[in-house]
Amino acid sequence: VKQPGAKKQFERAVIVGVGLLGGSIGMALRERKLAKMVVGVSRKQSNLAAAIERGAIDMSSPSLEEACQGADLAIICTPVQTVAAHVVRCAQQMPNGGLITDVGSTKQNIVEAVAQTSAIAAFVGSHPLAGSEKSGVEYAKEDLLENRLVVVTPGLEPARLNQGQLDLAVRAESLWHALGARTMRMSPSEHDHAVARTSHLPHLLASALAGATPETVLPLAASGWCDTTRVASGGAELWRQIFEDNRTPIVSALEEFSAILQQWLDALRNGDSNRLTELLIEGKQKRDSLGN
Amino acid sequence: VKQPGAKKQFERAVIVGVGLLGGSIGMALRERKLAKMVVGVSRKQSNLAAAIERGAIDMSSPSLEEACQGADLAIICTPVQTVAAHVVRCAQQMPNGGLITDVGSTKQNIVEAVAQTSAIAAFVGSHPLAGSEKSGVEYAKEDLLENRLVVVTPGLEPARLNQGQLDLAVRAESLWHALGARTMRMSPSEHDHAVARTSHLPHLLASALAGATPETVLPLAASGWCDTTRVASGGAELWRQIFEDNRTPIVSALEEFSAILQQWLDALRNGDSNRLTELLIEGKQKRDSLGN
């Protein structure tokens, strides 16, 4: 899906962390000719070799500092607890109005940590809702972001954004649009509370359900079980960091959900057909409103 | 996938309830030339017309009694709470050694109810694990059962099966094999406890999660939420009957699951990284053991 006539927006784009998402972004930047050079950074040499092989980056560097020399774009695609530190290191090498963003599944802690440094002048948080239970650059694809939603979270308090923060948000949004995605603007805190319900609680339930299923009955697990637990295959370390990072909103979401489970339990114990029907219809209507 | 040289096993096969599963079985019986005539029975004339249109049945009948005249096979594909009554009515028209089975998602109550009648001489319970959140004969397909597992549940007490029950089980298994499926034999009670964990609890959680998600955050629901809640689109009436019918095993499964959720809540509240990692790895390993 090349954009005919689109000019290269970036001289040098750096991707820190070349997994599924970082690799896919690199492929899209290259295929759509949005950057003259895409440089990948990773601690793992094997990741970098695979990323070059896959066409996700033009060149690799074991040194983030070296990679960021002359860069005007850096996208941090590492697990959430390391994002802020990478932003700060990139910013130190990109003093001249470069754009730094990330793909972390949580935003409040990342933006808060960056906001305590001068790196905030170059950084705006992003979260592309394009994850997968699969990880690794071998699953990367150029169109992973196509029509997906990216939440962009400028500043910490939406009511008090300065012009610099608004400019960064517009630049990040135009980047995501060029990569084929849609965008939505939210505050970091609003984002974290929303994804606690749409992503983190579902992951927790999928993982708890998979873990709770006795080995002896697994042969009877069919498509329903497989769909409901699919995301539990996601990387445990990645998700531990997300759970810790977004602990408070997730605890609230889980407490609310437990109260709803209690309603199901009561309806079952009391043989309350009407209540069971109500609960089932409520779930069906909400699910049907979203399509496949 | 026609079986060259396979002879027609049945003179007249009756399918009561021509939805996704009944329609798919009809298509497979016809395509594989396993029955000389496939007759569909449904209260809804529109279902029958659609089933003929789709090639799922040769002819239709509004009367179960009429359809069963001269039949040597009847498969009951109606919601679980009506299965036993349909079995009994079919059996009254099929006195000469015909085979009657069903596709209900629960088995204990059905087999128990039939066992109180003479229809038990012709009936063995079956449960093909080939459901879908989609319903209706328009989604039926000839290969729906291909490589799927069908649980066959002869008698009520596995230790005390008589020769007649064993013969019926063998005949039902050979039918399912001819339709492309694999089979596994279990007692009705063992089956119900197993599917409470592999199918009914996942459905309950998917439905509760979908229902619990606030409208305002639905725009952020991505593939994780969609996978985890997919089965909640299943028919509410169908599932109410399953939940009521298999109430006791489902209540146990839900109580156990709630206790496990409490462990997650404790780990989150206490910021217990090691415990969170353990829980995530447990879920991942169980999920990964099953593939896609």
Coordinates of C-alpha atoms in Angstrom, one line a residue, chain A residues 62-286:
Chain A
P62 CA 23.6 -2.5 19.4
S63 CA 24.0 1.0 20.7
L64 CA 20.9 3.1 21.2
E65 CA 23.0 6.3 21.5
E66 CA 24.8 5.6 18.2
A67 CA 21.5 4.7 16.5
C68 CA 20.0 8.0 17.6
Q69 CA 22.7 10.3 16.1
G70 CA 21.0 12.4 13.5
A71 CA 17.6 10.7 14.1
D72 CA 14.4 12.7 13.8
L73 CA 12.1 9.9 14.9
A74 CA 12.4 7.3 17.7
I75 CA 9.7 4.8 18.5
I76 CA 10.1 2.8 21.7
C77 CA 8.7 -0.7 21.4
T78 CA 10.1 -2.3 24.6
P79 CA 8.1 -3.7 27.6
V80 CA 6.4 -0.9 29.5
Q81 CA 8.7 -0.7 32.6
T82 CA 11.7 0.2 30.4
V83 CA 10.0 2.7 28.0
A84 CA 10.6 5.9 30.0
A85 CA 14.3 5.2 30.4
H86 CA 14.7 4.6 26.7
V87 CA 12.8 7.8 25.9
V88 CA 15.2 9.8 28.0
R89 CA 18.3 8.2 26.4
C90 CA 17.0 8.8 22.9
A91 CA 16.1 12.5 23.7
Q92 CA 19.7 13.1 24.9
Q93 CA 20.9 12.3 21.3
M94 CA 18.0 14.1 19.5
P95 CA 18.2 17.8 20.7
N96 CA 16.8 19.3 17.5
G97 CA 13.1 18.9 17.5
G98 CA 12.9 15.2 16.8
L99 CA 9.7 13.2 17.7
I100 CA 9.8 10.4 20.2
T101 CA 6.9 8.2 20.9
D102 CA 6.2 4.6 22.1
V103 CA 3.8 1.7 21.8
G104 CA 3.4 0.8 25.5
S105 CA 0.1 -0.7 26.7
T106 CA 0.0 1.7 29.7
K107 CA 0.6 5.4 29.6
Q108 CA 0.3 7.2 33.0
N109 CA 3.5 6.0 34.6
I110 CA 5.5 6.3 31.4
V111 CA 4.3 9.9 30.7
E112 CA 4.8 10.8 34.4
A113 CA 8.4 9.5 34.5
V114 CA 9.3 11.3 31.2
A115 CA 7.6 14.5 32.4
Q116 CA 10.2 14.7 35.2
T117 CA 12.9 15.1 32.6
S118 CA 13.7 17.5 29.7
A119 CA 12.8 14.6 27.3
I120 CA 9.2 15.5 27.7
A121 CA 9.9 18.3 25.1
A122 CA 10.2 15.6 22.4
F123 CA 7.9 12.9 23.7
V124 CA 4.2 12.1 23.3
G125 CA 2.8 8.7 24.4
S126 CA 1.1 6.3 21.9
H127 CA -0.6 2.9 22.2
P128 CA -1.4 1.1 19.0
L129 CA -4.2 -1.4 19.8
A130 CA -2.7 -4.0 17.5
G131 CA -1.2 -6.6 19.8
S132 CA -1.3 -10.3 19.5
E133 CA -0.6 -13.3 21.6
K134 CA 2.2 -13.9 19.2
S135 CA 5.5 -12.1 19.7
G136 CA 8.7 -11.8 17.7
V137 CA 9.7 -10.1 14.5
E138 CA 9.0 -13.3 12.6
Y139 CA 5.2 -12.5 12.9
A140 CA 5.7 -8.8 11.9
K141 CA 3.7 -7.7 8.9
E142 CA 3.6 -4.4 6.9
D143 CA -0.2 -4.0 7.4
L144 CA -0.4 -4.8 11.1
L145 CA -1.5 -1.2 11.8
E146 CA -3.9 -1.0 8.9
N147 CA -7.2 0.4 10.2
R148 CA -6.2 -0.2 13.8
L149 CA -6.7 2.4 16.5
V150 CA -3.8 4.2 18.1
V151 CA -4.5 6.1 21.2
V152 CA -2.3 9.2 21.5
T153 CA -1.9 10.7 25.0
P154 CA -0.4 14.2 25.0
G155 CA 0.7 15.6 28.4
L156 CA -0.7 14.5 31.8
E157 CA -3.6 16.9 32.2
P158 CA -5.7 17.3 29.1
A159 CA -7.0 20.7 30.3
R160 CA -3.5 22.1 30.6
L161 CA -1.7 21.2 27.4
N162 CA 0.8 23.7 26.1
Q163 CA 1.4 24.3 22.4
G164 CA 4.5 22.1 22.3
Q165 CA 2.5 19.1 23.6
L166 CA -0.3 19.8 21.1
D167 CA 2.3 20.0 18.2
L168 CA 3.9 16.7 19.2
A169 CA 0.4 15.0 19.4
V170 CA -0.4 16.3 15.8
R171 CA 3.0 15.0 14.6
A172 CA 2.5 11.6 16.2
E173 CA -1.0 11.3 14.8
S174 CA 0.2 12.2 11.3
L175 CA 2.8 9.5 11.7
W176 CA 0.2 6.8 12.7
H177 CA -2.1 7.9 9.9
A178 CA 0.8 7.6 7.4
L179 CA 1.3 4.0 8.7
G180 CA -2.4 3.2 8.0
A181 CA -3.9 3.5 11.5
R182 CA -6.7 5.6 13.0
T183 CA -6.0 7.7 16.1
M184 CA -7.9 8.8 19.2
R185 CA -6.7 11.3 21.7
M186 CA -7.1 10.6 25.5
S187 CA -5.3 11.6 28.7
P188 CA -2.9 8.9 30.0
S189 CA -5.1 8.2 33.0
E190 CA -8.3 7.9 31.0
H191 CA -6.4 5.6 28.6
D192 CA -5.2 3.4 31.5
H193 CA -8.6 3.0 33.0
A194 CA -10.1 2.1 29.7
V195 CA -7.6 -0.5 28.7
A196 CA -7.8 -2.0 32.2
R197 CA -11.3 -3.0 31.1
T198 CA -10.8 -3.7 27.4
S199 CA -7.5 -5.4 27.5
H200 CA -5.9 -6.1 30.9
L201 CA -9.0 -7.6 32.6
P202 CA -9.7 -9.9 29.6
H203 CA -6.1 -11.0 29.7
L204 CA -6.3 -11.8 33.4
L205 CA -9.5 -13.8 33.0
A206 CA -8.1 -15.7 30.0
S207 CA -5.0 -16.6 31.9
A208 CA -6.9 -17.5 35.1
L209 CA -9.3 -19.6 33.1
A210 CA -6.6 -21.5 31.2
G211 CA -4.7 -22.0 34.5
A212 CA -7.9 -23.2 36.3
T213 CA -8.7 -25.8 33.7
P214 CA -7.7 -29.3 34.9
E215 CA -5.4 -31.2 32.6
T216 CA -7.8 -34.2 32.6
V217 CA -10.6 -32.2 30.8
L218 CA -8.3 -30.4 28.3
P219 CA -9.1 -33.0 25.6
L220 CA -12.7 -31.6 25.6
A221 CA -11.5 -28.0 25.1
A222 CA -13.0 -26.9 21.8
S223 CA -13.2 -23.6 19.9
G224 CA -15.1 -21.8 22.8
W225 CA -12.3 -22.5 25.3
C226 CA -9.6 -21.7 22.7
D227 CA -11.1 -18.3 21.8
T228 CA -11.8 -17.4 25.4
T229 CA -8.2 -18.2 26.5
R230 CA -6.3 -17.3 23.4
V231 CA -4.6 -14.2 24.8
A232 CA -3.2 -16.2 27.7
S233 CA -0.4 -17.2 25.3
G234 CA 1.0 -13.7 25.4
G235 CA 4.5 -13.3 27.0
A236 CA 4.4 -13.7 30.8
E237 CA 7.1 -11.1 31.5
L238 CA 5.5 -8.5 29.2
W239 CA 2.2 -9.0 30.9
R240 CA 3.6 -9.0 34.4
Q241 CA 5.0 -5.5 33.7
I242 CA 1.6 -4.3 32.4
F243 CA -0.2 -5.7 35.4
E244 CA 2.2 -4.1 37.8
D245 CA 2.3 -0.8 35.9
N246 CA -1.5 -0.5 35.7
R247 CA -2.2 -2.1 39.1
T248 CA -4.8 0.3 40.5
P249 CA -7.2 0.5 37.5
I250 CA -6.9 -3.3 37.1
V251 CA -7.7 -4.0 40.7
S252 CA -10.9 -1.8 40.4
A253 CA -11.9 -3.6 37.2
L254 CA -11.4 -7.0 38.8
E255 CA -13.3 -6.0 41.9
E256 CA -16.3 -4.8 39.8
F257 CA -16.1 -8.0 37.7
S258 CA -16.1 -10.2 40.8
A259 CA -19.2 -8.5 42.0
I260 CA -20.9 -9.3 38.6
L261 CA -19.7 -13.0 38.9
Q262 CA -21.5 -13.1 42.2
Q263 CA -24.7 -12.1 40.5
W264 CA -24.3 -15.0 38.1
L265 CA -23.6 -17.3 41.0
D266 CA -26.8 -16.2 42.8
A267 CA -28.9 -16.6 39.6
L268 CA -27.5 -20.1 39.1
R269 CA -28.0 -21.1 42.8
N270 CA -31.5 -19.7 42.9
G271 CA -32.4 -21.3 39.5
D272 CA -33.5 -17.8 38.5
S273 CA -34.3 -18.2 34.8
N274 CA -35.2 -14.6 34.1
R275 CA -32.1 -13.3 35.7
L276 CA -29.9 -15.7 33.7
T277 CA -31.6 -14.7 30.5
E278 CA -31.1 -11.0 31.3
L279 CA -27.4 -11.5 32.0
L280 CA -26.9 -13.6 28.9
I281 CA -28.8 -11.0 26.7
E282 CA -26.8 -8.2 28.2
G283 CA -23.5 -9.9 27.3
K284 CA -24.7 -10.9 23.9
Q285 CA -25.9 -7.4 23.0
K286 CA -22.6 -5.8 24.1

